[in-house]
Coordinates of C-alpha atoms in Angstrom, one line a residue:
M1 CA 83.6 49.9 16.7
E2 CA 85.8 52.4 14.8
Y3 CA 84.9 54.8 12.7
K4 CA 86.1 57.5 10.3
I5 CA 85.9 61.5 9.3
I6 CA 85.6 61.6 5.6
R7 CA 87.7 64.6 5.1
D8 CA 89.2 64.4 1.7
I9 CA 86.7 63.0 -1.3
Q10 CA 88.9 61.3 -3.1
D11 CA 88.9 59.2 0.3
Y12 CA 85.4 58.9 0.2
E13 CA 85.6 58.1 -3.1
N14 CA 87.9 54.8 -1.9
Y15 CA 86.1 54.4 0.1
L16 CA 82.7 53.4 -1.3
K17 CA 85.0 51.7 -4.4
Q18 CA 86.1 48.9 -2.0
V19 CA 81.9 48.2 -1.0
G20 CA 81.7 46.0 -3.7
N21 CA 78.6 43.6 -3.0
N22 CA 78.3 43.9 0.1
L23 CA 75.8 44.9 2.1
V24 CA 76.4 48.8 3.7
C25 CA 74.3 50.9 6.2
F26 CA 73.9 54.2 6.0
D27 CA 72.0 57.3 7.1
T28 CA 71.8 61.4 7.2
E29 CA 72.2 63.8 9.3
T30 CA 70.2 66.6 9.0
T31 CA 69.5 70.0 11.8
G32 CA 66.4 69.0 11.8
L33 CA 64.1 66.0 11.7
A34 CA 61.6 67.6 8.7
Y35 CA 62.6 66.5 4.9
K36 CA 63.4 69.6 3.3
E37 CA 66.3 70.4 6.0
D38 CA 70.0 70.7 5.5
L39 CA 72.1 67.9 5.4
L40 CA 75.0 68.0 7.5
C41 CA 76.4 64.2 7.1
I42 CA 76.3 61.5 5.6
S43 CA 77.2 57.7 7.2
Y44 CA 78.6 54.3 6.1
Y45 CA 78.6 51.2 7.6
T46 CA 80.3 47.8 6.2
P47 CA 81.7 45.0 8.2
H48 CA 84.8 44.7 5.8
L49 CA 85.8 48.5 5.6
G50 CA 84.3 49.9 9.5
A51 CA 82.4 53.7 9.7
I52 CA 82.5 56.9 8.0
A53 CA 81.0 59.9 8.6
I54 CA 80.9 62.4 6.4
P55 CA 80.7 66.5 7.0
T56 CA 79.3 68.9 4.3
D57 CA 80.8 72.5 4.0
T58 CA 77.2 73.2 5.7
Y59 CA 78.0 73.8 9.2
F60 CA 81.5 73.1 9.7
D61 CA 84.5 74.5 8.2
D62 CA 86.5 71.5 7.0
G63 CA 83.0 69.8 5.5
L64 CA 82.6 68.6 1.6
P65 CA 80.9 70.9 -0.6
L66 CA 78.2 68.8 -1.8
S67 CA 79.4 69.5 -5.5
E68 CA 81.8 67.1 -4.7
I69 CA 80.0 63.9 -2.4
R70 CA 77.3 64.0 -4.9
K71 CA 79.2 64.0 -7.3
V72 CA 81.5 60.7 -6.2
T73 CA 78.2 59.4 -4.1
N74 CA 75.4 59.1 -7.7
K75 CA 79.1 56.8 -9.6
Y76 CA 78.6 54.7 -6.6
V77 CA 75.8 54.5 -3.9
G78 CA 73.0 53.3 -6.7
A79 CA 73.9 50.5 -7.3
F80 CA 74.7 49.6 -3.3
K81 CA 72.6 47.1 -1.2
A82 CA 71.9 48.8 1.7
I83 CA 70.5 49.3 5.1
A84 CA 68.8 51.7 7.1
H85 CA 66.5 53.3 10.4
N86 CA 63.7 55.4 8.9
G87 CA 64.9 54.9 5.1
K88 CA 62.3 57.2 3.7
F89 CA 63.8 60.1 5.4
D90 CA 67.2 59.2 3.7
F91 CA 65.9 58.8 0.9
C92 CA 64.2 62.5 1.2
V93 CA 67.0 64.1 2.4
F94 CA 68.5 62.7 -0.6
E95 CA 66.4 62.5 -3.4
Q96 CA 66.4 66.3 -1.9
N97 CA 69.9 67.0 -2.5
E98 CA 70.0 65.2 -5.6
L99 CA 72.3 62.1 -4.4
T100 CA 71.1 58.6 -5.8
C101 CA 69.7 55.9 -3.8
P102 CA 70.7 53.0 -3.2
Q103 CA 68.7 50.5 -2.5
L104 CA 67.0 49.7 0.5
E105 CA 67.2 45.2 1.4
D106 CA 66.4 46.5 4.8
D107 CA 64.4 49.4 7.4
T108 CA 65.1 48.7 11.0
I109 CA 62.3 50.8 11.8
L110 CA 60.2 49.0 10.1
M111 CA 61.6 45.2 12.2
C112 CA 60.9 46.8 15.2
H113 CA 57.5 48.0 14.5
L114 CA 56.6 44.6 13.4
E115 CA 58.0 43.3 16.0
D116 CA 56.1 45.1 18.3
P117 CA 54.1 48.3 17.8
D118 CA 54.2 49.6 20.5
S119 CA 58.4 50.0 21.1
E120 CA 60.8 52.5 21.4
K121 CA 61.7 53.3 18.0
N122 CA 64.4 55.6 18.2
L123 CA 67.7 54.5 17.0
E124 CA 69.5 54.6 20.2
A125 CA 67.0 53.4 22.0
R126 CA 67.0 50.0 19.7
V127 CA 70.6 50.4 20.1
K128 CA 70.5 50.2 23.2
A129 CA 67.9 47.4 24.2
D130 CA 68.6 45.1 21.8
F131 CA 72.1 45.9 22.2
G132 CA 73.4 46.6 25.3
I133 CA 75.5 49.7 24.0
S134 CA 75.3 53.6 23.8
K135 CA 75.4 54.3 20.5
K136 CA 77.4 58.0 20.7
S137 CA 76.1 60.6 20.0
Y138 CA 75.6 62.8 15.6
G139 CA 77.6 65.7 18.4
E140 CA 80.1 62.9 20.2
I141 CA 81.6 61.5 16.8
I142 CA 81.6 64.6 14.8
G143 CA 82.4 67.4 17.3
K144 CA 80.3 69.6 17.3
S145 CA 75.9 69.1 18.2
W146 CA 73.4 71.9 18.1
D147 CA 69.3 72.8 19.8

């Protein structure tokens, strides 16, 4: 799958403008698994546009300022129908950072639980088990990792 790292706010806005009425998958990356962790990156995927990752300037010198990300996100994302994996966490991260949340259409972690409550819920494990794909790690995509 093709993906693009967004390092220009206009590129981010252009992507969001093109999403239109299409269903979008989204995810957040943070400095940890607690709800009050720092936002590192937002990512989106829709089949007709591919995947993007928008790193913040919290830890990345070439990341975008959260204030600029907020303006563009809040202008478009509230109208999107979205799929998430553990959307509760992503919604908390969005709200903590004053970002408008999309309309949650489905949550794959809930789907996994409904299919088999004892199944592994980790996204990387699910992608491998369900699709036979080894998902790239955040560090492999962004080029930076942390503990």
